[in-house]
Short mmCIF file of N, CA and C in Angstrom, two decimals:
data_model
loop_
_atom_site.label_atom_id
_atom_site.label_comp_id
_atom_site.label_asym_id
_atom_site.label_seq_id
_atom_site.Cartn_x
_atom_site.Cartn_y
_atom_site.Cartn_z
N UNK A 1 -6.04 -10.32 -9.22
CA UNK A 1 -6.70 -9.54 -10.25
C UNK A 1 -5.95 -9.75 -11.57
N UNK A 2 -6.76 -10.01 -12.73
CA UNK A 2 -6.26 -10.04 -14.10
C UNK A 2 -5.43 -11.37 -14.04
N UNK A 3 -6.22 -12.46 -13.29
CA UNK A 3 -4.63 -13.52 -13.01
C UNK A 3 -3.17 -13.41 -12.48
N UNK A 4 -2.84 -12.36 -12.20
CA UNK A 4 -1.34 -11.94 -11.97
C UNK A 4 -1.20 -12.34 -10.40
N UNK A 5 -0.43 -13.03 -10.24
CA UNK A 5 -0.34 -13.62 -8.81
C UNK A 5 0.69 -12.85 -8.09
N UNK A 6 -0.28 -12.46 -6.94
CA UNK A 6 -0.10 -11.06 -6.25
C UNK A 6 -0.32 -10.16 -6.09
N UNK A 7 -1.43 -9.29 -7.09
CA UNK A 7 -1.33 -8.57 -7.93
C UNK A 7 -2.92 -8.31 -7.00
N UNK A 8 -2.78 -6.82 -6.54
CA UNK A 8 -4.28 -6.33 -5.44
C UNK A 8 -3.96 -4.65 -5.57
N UNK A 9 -4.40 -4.25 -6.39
CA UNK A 9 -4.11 -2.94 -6.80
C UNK A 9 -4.58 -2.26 -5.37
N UNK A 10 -4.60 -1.06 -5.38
CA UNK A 10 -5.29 -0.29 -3.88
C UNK A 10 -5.38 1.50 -4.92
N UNK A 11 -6.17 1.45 -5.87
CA UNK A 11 -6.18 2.59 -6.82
C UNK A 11 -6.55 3.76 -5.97
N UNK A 12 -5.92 4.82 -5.62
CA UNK A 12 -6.01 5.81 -5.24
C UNK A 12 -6.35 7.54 -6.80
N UNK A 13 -6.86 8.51 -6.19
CA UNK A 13 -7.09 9.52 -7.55
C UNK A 13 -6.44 10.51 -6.25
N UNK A 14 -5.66 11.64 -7.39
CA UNK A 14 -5.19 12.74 -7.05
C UNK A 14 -4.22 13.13 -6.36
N UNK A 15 -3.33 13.76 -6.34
CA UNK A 15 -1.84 14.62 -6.21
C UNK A 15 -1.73 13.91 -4.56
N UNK A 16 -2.21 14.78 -3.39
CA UNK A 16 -2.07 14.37 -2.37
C UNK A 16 -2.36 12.89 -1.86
N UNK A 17 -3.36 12.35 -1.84
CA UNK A 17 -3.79 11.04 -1.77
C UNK A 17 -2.42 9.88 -2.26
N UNK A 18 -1.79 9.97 -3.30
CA UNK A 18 -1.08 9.59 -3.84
C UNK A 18 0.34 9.53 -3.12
N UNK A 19 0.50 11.07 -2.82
CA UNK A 19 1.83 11.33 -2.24
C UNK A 19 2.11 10.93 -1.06
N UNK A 20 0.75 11.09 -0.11
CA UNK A 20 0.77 10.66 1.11
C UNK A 20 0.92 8.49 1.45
N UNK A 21 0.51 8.60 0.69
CA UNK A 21 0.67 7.00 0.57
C UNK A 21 1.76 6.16 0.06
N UNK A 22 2.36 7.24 -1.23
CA UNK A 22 3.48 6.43 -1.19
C UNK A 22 4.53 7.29 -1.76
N UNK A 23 4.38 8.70 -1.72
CA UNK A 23 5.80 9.64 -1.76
C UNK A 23 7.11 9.00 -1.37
N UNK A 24 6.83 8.94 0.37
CA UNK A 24 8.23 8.48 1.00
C UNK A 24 9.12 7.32 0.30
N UNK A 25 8.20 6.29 0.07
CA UNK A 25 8.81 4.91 -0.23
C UNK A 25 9.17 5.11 -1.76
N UNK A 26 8.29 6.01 -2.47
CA UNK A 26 9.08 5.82 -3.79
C UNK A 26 10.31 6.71 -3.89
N UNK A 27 10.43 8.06 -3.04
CA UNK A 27 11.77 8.30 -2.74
C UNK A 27 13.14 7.78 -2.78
N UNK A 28 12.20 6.84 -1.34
CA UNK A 28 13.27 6.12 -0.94
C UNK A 28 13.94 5.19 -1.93
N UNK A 29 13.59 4.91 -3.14
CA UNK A 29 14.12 4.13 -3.95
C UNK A 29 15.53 4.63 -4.57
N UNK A 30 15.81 6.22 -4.65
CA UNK A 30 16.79 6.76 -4.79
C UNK A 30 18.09 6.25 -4.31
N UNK A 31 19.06 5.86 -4.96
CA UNK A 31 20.07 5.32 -5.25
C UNK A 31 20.46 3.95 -5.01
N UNK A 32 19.62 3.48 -5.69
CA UNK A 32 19.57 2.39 -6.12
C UNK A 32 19.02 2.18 -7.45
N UNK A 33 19.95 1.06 -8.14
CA UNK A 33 19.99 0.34 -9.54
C UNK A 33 18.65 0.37 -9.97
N UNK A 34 18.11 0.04 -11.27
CA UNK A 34 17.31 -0.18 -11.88
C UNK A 34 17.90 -1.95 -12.45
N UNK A 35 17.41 -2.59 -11.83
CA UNK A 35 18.68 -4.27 -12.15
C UNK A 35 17.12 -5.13 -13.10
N UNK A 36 15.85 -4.57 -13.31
CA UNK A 36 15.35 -5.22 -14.31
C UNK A 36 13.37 -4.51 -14.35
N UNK A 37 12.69 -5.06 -15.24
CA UNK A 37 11.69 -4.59 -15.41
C UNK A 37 10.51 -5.83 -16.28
N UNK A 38 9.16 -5.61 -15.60
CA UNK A 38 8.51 -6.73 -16.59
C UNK A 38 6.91 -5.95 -16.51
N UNK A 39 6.81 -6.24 -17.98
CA UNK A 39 5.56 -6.16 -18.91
C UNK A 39 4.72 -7.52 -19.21
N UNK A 40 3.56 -7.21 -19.44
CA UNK A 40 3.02 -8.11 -19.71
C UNK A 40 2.92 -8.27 -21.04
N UNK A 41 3.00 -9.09 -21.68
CA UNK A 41 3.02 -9.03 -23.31
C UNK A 41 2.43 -10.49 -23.96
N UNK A 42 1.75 -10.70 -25.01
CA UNK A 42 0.89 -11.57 -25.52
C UNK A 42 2.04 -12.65 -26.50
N UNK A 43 2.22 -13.67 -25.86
CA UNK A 43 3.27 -14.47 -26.50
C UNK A 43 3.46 -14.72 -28.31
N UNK A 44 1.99 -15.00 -28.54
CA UNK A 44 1.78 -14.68 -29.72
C UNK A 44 2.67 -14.03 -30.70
N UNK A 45 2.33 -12.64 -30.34
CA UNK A 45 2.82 -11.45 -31.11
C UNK A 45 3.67 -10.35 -31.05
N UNK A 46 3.76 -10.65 -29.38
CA UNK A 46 5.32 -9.68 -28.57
C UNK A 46 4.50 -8.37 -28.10
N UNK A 47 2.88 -8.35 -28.12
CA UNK A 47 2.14 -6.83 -28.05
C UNK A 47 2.26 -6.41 -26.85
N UNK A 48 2.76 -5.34 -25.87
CA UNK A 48 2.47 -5.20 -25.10
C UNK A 48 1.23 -4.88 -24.78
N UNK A 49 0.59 -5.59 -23.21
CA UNK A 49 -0.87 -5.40 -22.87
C UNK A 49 -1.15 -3.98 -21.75
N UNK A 50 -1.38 -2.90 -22.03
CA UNK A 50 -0.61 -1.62 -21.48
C UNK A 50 -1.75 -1.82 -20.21
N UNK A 51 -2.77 -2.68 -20.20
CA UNK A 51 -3.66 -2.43 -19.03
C UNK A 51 -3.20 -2.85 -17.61
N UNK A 52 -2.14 -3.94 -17.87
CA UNK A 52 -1.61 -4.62 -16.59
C UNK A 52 -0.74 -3.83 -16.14
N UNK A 53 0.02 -4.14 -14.45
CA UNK A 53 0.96 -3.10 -14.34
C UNK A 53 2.60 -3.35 -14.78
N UNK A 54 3.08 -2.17 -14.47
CA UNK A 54 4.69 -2.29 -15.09
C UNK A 54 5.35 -1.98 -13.66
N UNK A 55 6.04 -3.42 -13.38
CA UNK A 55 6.81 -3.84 -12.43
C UNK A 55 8.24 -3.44 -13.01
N UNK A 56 9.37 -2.34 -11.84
CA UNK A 56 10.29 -2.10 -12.19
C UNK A 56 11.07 -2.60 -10.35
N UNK A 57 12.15 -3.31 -10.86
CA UNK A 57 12.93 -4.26 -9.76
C UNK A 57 14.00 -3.13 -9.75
N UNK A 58 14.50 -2.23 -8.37
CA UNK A 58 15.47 -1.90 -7.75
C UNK A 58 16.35 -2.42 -6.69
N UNK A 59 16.99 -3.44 -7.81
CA UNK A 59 17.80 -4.44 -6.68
C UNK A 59 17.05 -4.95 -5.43
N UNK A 60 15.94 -5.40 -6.04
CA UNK A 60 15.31 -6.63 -5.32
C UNK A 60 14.23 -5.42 -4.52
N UNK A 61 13.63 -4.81 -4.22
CA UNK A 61 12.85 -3.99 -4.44
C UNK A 61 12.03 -3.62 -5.70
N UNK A 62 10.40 -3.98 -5.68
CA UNK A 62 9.94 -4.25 -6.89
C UNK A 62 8.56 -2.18 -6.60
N UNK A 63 8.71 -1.81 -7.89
CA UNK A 63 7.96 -0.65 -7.87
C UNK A 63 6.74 -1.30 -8.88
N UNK A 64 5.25 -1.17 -8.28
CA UNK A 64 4.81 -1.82 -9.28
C UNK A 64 3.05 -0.82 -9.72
N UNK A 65 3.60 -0.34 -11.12
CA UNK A 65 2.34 0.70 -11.29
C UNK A 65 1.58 0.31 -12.47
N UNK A 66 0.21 1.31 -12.12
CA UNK A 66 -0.98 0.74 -12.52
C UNK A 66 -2.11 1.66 -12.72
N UNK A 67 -1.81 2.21 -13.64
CA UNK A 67 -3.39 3.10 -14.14
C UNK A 67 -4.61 2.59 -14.61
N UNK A 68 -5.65 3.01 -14.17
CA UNK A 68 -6.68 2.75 -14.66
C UNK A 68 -7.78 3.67 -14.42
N UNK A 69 -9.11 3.37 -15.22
CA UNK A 69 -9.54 4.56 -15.94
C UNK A 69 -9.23 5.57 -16.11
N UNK A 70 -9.86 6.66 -15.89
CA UNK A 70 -9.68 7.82 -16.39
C UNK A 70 -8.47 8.67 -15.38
N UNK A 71 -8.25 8.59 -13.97
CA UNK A 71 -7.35 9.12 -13.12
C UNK A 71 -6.78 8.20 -12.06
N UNK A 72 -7.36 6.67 -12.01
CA UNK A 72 -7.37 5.52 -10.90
C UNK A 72 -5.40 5.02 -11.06
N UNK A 73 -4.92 5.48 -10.12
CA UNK A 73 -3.43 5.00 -9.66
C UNK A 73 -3.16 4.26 -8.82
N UNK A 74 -3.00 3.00 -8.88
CA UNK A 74 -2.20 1.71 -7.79
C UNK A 74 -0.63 1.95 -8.15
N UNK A 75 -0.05 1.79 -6.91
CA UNK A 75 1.34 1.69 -6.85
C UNK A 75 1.42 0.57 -5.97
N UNK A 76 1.91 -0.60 -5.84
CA UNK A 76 2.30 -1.37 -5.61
C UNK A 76 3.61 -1.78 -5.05
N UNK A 77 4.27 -2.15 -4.11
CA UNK A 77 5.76 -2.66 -3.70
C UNK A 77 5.68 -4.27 -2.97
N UNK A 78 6.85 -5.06 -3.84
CA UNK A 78 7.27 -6.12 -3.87
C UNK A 78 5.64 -7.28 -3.34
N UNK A 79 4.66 -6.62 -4.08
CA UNK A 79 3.57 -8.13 -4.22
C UNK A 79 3.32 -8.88 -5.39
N UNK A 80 3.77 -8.29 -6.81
CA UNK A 80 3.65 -9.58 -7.79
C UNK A 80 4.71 -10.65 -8.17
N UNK A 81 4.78 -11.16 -8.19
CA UNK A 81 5.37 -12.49 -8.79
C UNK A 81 5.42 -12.82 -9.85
N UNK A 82 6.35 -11.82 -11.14
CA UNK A 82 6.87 -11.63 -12.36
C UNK A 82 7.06 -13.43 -12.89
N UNK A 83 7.57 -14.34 -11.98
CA UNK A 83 7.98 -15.49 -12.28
C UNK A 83 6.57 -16.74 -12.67
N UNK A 84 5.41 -16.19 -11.79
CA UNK A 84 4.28 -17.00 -12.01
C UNK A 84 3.48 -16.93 -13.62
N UNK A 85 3.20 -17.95 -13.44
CA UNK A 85 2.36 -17.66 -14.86
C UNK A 85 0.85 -17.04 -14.79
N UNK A 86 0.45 -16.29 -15.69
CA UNK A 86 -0.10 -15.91 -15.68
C UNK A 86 -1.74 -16.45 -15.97
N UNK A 87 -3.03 -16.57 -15.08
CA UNK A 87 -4.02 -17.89 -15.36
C UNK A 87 -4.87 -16.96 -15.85
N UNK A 88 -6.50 -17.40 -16.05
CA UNK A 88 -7.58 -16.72 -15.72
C UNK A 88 -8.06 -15.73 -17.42
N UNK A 89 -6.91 -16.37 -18.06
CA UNK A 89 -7.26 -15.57 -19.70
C UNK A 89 -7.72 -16.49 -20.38
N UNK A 90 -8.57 -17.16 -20.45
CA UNK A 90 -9.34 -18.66 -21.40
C UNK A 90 -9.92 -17.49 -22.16
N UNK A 91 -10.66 -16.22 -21.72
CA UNK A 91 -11.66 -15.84 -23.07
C UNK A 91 -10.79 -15.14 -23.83
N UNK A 92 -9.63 -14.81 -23.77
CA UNK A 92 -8.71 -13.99 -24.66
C UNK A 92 -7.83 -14.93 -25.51
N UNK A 93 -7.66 -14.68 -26.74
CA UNK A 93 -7.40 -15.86 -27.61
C UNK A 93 -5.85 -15.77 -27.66
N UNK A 94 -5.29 -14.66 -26.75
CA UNK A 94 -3.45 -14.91 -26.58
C UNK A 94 -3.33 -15.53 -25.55
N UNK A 95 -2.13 -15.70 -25.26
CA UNK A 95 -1.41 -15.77 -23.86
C UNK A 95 -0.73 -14.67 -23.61
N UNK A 96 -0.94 -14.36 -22.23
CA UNK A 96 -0.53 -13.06 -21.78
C UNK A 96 0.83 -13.87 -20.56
N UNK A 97 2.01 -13.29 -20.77
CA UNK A 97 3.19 -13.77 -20.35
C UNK A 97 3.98 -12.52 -20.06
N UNK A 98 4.88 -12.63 -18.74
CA UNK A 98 5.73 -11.52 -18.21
C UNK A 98 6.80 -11.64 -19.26
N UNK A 99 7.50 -9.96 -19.48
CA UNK A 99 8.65 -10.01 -20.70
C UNK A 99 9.47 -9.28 -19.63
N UNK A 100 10.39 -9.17 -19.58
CA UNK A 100 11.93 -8.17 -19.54
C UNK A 100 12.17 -7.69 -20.43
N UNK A 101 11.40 -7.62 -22.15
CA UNK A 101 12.22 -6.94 -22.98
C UNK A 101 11.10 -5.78 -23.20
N UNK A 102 11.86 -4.63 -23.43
CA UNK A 102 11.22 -3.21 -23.98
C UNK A 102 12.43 -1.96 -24.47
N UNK A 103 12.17 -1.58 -25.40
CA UNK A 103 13.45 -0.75 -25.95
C UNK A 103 13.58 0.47 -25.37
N UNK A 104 12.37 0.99 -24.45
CA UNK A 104 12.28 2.01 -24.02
C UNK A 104 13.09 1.91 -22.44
N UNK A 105 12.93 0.70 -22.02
CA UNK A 105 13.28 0.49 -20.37
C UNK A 105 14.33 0.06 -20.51
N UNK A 106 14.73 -0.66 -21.25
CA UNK A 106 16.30 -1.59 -21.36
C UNK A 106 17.41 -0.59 -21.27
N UNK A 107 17.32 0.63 -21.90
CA UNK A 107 18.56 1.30 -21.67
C UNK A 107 19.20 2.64 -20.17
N UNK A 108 17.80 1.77 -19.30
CA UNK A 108 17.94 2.46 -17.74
C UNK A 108 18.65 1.36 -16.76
N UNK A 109 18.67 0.22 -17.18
CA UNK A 109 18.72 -1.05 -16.55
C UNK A 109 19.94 -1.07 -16.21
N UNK A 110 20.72 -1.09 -15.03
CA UNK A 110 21.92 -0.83 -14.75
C UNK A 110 21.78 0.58 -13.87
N UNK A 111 21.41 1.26 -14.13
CA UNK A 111 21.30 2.59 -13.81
C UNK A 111 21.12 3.06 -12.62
N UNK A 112 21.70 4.13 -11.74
CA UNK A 112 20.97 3.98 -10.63
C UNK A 112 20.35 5.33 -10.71
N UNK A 113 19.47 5.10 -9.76
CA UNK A 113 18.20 5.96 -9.96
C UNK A 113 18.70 7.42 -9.03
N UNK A 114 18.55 8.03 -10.04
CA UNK A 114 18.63 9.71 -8.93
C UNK A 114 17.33 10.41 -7.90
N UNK A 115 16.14 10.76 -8.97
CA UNK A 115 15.22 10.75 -7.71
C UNK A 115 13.54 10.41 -8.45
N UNK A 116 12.61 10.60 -7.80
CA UNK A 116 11.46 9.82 -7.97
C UNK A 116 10.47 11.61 -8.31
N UNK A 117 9.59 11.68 -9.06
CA UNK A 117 8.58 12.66 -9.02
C UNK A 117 6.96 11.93 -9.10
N UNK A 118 5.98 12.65 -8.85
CA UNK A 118 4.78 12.97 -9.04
C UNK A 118 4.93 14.11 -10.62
N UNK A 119 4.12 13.49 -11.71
CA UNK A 119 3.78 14.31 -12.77
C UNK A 119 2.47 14.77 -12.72
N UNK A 120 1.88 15.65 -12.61
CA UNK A 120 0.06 16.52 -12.49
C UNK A 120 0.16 16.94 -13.70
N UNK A 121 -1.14 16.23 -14.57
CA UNK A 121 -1.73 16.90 -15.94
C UNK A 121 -2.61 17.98 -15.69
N UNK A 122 -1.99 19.48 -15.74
CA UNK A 122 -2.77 20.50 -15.85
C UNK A 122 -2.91 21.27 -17.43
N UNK A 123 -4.13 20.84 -17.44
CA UNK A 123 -4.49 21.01 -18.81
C UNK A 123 -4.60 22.47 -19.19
N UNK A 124 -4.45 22.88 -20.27
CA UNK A 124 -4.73 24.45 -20.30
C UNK A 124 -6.19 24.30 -20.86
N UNK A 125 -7.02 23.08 -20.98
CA UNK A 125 -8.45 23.24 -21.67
C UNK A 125 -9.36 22.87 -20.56
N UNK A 126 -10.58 23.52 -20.00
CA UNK A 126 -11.06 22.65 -18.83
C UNK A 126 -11.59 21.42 -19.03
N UNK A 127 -11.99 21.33 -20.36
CA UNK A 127 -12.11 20.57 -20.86
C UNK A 127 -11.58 18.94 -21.39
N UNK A 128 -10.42 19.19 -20.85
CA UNK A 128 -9.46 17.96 -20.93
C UNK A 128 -9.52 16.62 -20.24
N UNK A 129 -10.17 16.05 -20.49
CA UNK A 129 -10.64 14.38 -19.49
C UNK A 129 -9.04 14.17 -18.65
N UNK A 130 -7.65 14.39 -19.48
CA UNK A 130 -6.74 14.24 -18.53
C UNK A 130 -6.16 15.04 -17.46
N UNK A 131 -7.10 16.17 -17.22
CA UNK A 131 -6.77 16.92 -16.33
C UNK A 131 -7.00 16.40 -14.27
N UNK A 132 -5.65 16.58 -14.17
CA UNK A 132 -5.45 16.05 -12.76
C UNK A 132 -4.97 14.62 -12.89
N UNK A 133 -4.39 14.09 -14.06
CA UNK A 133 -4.41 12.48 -13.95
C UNK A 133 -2.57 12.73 -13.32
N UNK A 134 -1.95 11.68 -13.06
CA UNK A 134 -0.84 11.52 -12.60
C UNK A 134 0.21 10.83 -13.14
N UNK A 135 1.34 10.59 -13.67
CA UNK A 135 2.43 10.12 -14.00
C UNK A 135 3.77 10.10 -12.79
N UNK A 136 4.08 8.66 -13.12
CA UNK A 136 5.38 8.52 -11.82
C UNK A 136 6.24 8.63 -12.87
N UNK A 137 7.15 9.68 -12.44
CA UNK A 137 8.97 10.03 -13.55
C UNK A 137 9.82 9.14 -12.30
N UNK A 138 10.85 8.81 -13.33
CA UNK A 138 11.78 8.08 -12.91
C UNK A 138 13.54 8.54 -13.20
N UNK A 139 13.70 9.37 -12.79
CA UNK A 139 15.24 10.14 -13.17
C UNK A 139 16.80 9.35 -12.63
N UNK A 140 17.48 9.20 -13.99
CA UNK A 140 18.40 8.35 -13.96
C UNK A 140 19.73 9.68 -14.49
N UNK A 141 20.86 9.05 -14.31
CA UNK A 141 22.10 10.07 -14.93
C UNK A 141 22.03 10.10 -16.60
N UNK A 142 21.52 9.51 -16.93
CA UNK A 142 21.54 9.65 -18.61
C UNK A 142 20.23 10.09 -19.19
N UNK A 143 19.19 9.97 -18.17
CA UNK A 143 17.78 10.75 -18.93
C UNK A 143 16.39 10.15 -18.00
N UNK A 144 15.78 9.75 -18.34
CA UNK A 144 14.27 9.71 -17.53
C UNK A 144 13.04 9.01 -18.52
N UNK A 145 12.49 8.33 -17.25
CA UNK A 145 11.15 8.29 -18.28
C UNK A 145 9.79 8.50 -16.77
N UNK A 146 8.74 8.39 -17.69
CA UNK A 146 7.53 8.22 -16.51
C UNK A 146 6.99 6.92 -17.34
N UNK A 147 5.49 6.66 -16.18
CA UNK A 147 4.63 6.00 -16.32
C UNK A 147 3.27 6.88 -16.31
N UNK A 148 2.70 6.78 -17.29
CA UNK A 148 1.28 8.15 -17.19
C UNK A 148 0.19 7.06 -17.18
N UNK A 149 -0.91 7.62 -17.24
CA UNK A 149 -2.36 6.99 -17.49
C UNK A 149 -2.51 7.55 -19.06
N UNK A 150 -2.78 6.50 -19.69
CA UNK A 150 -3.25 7.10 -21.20
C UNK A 150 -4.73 6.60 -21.11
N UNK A 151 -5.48 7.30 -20.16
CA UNK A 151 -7.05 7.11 -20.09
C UNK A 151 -7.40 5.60 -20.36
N UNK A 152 -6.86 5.24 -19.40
CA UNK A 152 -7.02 3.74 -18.62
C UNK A 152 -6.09 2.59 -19.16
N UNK A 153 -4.84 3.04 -19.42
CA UNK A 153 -4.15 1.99 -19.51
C UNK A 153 -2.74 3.12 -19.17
N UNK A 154 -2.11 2.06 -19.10
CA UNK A 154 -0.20 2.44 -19.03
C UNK A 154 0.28 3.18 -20.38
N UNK A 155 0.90 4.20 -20.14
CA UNK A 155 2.38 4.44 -21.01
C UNK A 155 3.41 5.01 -20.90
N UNK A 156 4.30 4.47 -21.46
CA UNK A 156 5.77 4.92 -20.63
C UNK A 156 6.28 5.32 -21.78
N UNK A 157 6.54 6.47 -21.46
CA UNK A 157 7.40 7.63 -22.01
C UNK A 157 8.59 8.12 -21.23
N UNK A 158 10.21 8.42 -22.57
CA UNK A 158 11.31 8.41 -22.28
C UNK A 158 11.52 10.27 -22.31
N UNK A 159 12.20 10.53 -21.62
CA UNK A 159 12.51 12.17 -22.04
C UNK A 159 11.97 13.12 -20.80
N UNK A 160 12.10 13.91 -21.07
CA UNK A 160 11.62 15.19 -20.79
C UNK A 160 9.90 15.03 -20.90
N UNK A 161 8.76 15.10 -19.61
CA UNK A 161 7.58 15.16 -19.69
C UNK A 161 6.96 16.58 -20.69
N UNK A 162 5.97 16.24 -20.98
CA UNK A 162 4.80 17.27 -21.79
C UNK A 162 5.05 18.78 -20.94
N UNK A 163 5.41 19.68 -21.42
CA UNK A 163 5.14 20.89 -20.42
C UNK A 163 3.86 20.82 -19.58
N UNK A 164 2.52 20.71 -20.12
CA UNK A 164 1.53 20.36 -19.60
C UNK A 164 1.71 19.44 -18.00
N UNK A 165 2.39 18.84 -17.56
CA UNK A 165 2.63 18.44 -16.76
C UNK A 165 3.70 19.24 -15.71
N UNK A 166 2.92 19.58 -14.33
CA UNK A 166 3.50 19.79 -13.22
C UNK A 166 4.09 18.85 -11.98
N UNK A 167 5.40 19.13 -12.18
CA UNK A 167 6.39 17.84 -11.59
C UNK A 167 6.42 18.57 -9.96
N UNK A 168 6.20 17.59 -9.52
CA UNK A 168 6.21 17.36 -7.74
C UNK A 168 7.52 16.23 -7.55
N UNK A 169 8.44 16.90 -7.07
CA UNK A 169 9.89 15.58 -6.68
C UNK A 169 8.95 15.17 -5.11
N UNK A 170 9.67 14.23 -5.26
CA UNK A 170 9.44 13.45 -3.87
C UNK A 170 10.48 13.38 -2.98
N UNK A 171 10.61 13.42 -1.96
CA UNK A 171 11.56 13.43 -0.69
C UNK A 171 11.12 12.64 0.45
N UNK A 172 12.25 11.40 0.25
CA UNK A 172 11.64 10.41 1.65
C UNK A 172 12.01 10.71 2.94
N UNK A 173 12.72 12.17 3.05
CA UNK A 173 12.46 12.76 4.65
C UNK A 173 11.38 13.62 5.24
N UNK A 174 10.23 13.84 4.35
CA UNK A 174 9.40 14.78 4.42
C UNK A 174 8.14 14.09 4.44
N UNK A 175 7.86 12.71 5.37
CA UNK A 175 6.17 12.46 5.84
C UNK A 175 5.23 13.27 6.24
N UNK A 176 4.22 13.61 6.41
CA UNK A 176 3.10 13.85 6.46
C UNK A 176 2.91 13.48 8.41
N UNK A 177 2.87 14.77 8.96
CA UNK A 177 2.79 14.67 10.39
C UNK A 177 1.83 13.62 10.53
N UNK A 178 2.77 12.97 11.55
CA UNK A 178 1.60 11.85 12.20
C UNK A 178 1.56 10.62 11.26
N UNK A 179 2.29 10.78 10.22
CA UNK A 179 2.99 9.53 9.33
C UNK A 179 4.01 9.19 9.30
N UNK A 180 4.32 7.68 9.93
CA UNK A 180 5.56 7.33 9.89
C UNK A 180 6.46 7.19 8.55
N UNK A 181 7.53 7.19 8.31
CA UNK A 181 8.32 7.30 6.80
C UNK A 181 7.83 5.66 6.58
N UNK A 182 7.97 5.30 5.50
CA UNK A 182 7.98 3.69 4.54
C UNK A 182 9.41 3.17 4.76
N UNK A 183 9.67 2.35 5.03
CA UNK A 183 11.18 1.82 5.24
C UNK A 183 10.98 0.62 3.73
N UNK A 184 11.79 1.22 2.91
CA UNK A 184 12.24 -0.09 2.04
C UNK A 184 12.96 -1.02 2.14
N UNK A 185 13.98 -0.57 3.32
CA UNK A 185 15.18 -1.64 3.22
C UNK A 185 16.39 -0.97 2.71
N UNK A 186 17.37 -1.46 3.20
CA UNK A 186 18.99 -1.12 3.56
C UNK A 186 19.21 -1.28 1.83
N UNK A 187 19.75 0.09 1.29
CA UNK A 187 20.13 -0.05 -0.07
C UNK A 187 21.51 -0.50 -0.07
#
């Protein structure tokens, strides 16, 4: 999909659906490094393309997320191939190419990760198209960021989430009866 080799989203909507599928394993990412990260970005001009996903490498363990439309969440582990080039863009007049650089992610890199959340947009308007959408937080010893849906594309934001948002931590000892835990691999 989108040319990205590897790259088979499995978009799930809503809090549980989400958690049950991949709570445990993104847990389990807890303590371990943040050792690199890649965007897709238009060689051209350095733009990031916020529709593709944002692959974050935990010492060789790849987390790889993906919003789309209005509430649609793929999470992904170790299927793209950051190193391939990217085909299948002839009608787009850039080149779309994997980066490692972002000013927002670069200063987690090294880092090891403390623990993983679920973010829930509960809107105080019923009215709010982002109500119920989801953000993955990522908590490190020096600060945090997530990955949200900005109504069908990616954005990653550093800090402290929107109050508007209700944080669900994740715990990779706590499956879902009758679900086995996700094994990532020996940190």
């Amino acid at each position: 999909m989108m040319g990205i080799c590897g790259f088979e989203p499995a978009f799930l909507v809503g809090l549980e659906a989400v958690r049950e599928a991949h709570g445990p394993a993104l847990a389990a990412l807890a303590g371990r490094r943040l050792t690199g990260f890649a965007l897709v970005r238009f060689a051209e001009d350095g733009d990031w393309f916020a529709d593709c996903p944002v692959v974050l490498d935990f010492n060789g363990v790849q987390a790889e997320i993906c919003h789309w439309k209005f509430d649609e969440l793929s999470i992904g582990r170790n299927t793209i191939d950051t190193t391939a080039a990217i085909s299948g863009w002839e009608y787009v007049q850039q080149t779309p190419t994997w980066s490692g650089t972002d000013e927002r992610l670069e200063p987690f890199v090294g880092q090891e990760l403390r623990e993983v959340a679920l973010l829930e947009w509960r809107a105080s308007s019923r009215h709010d198209l982002a109500g119920g959408t989801l953000a993955v937080e990522f908590v490190f010893g020096t600060g945090r960021f997530h990955i949200a849906n900005a109504l069908d594309e990616n954005s990653i934001e550093v800090g402290e989430a929107h109050p508007e948002f209700v944080r669900h931590r994740l715990d990779r000892h706590t499956a879902r009866p009758g679900r086995p835990l996700i094994d990532l691999g020996d940190r």
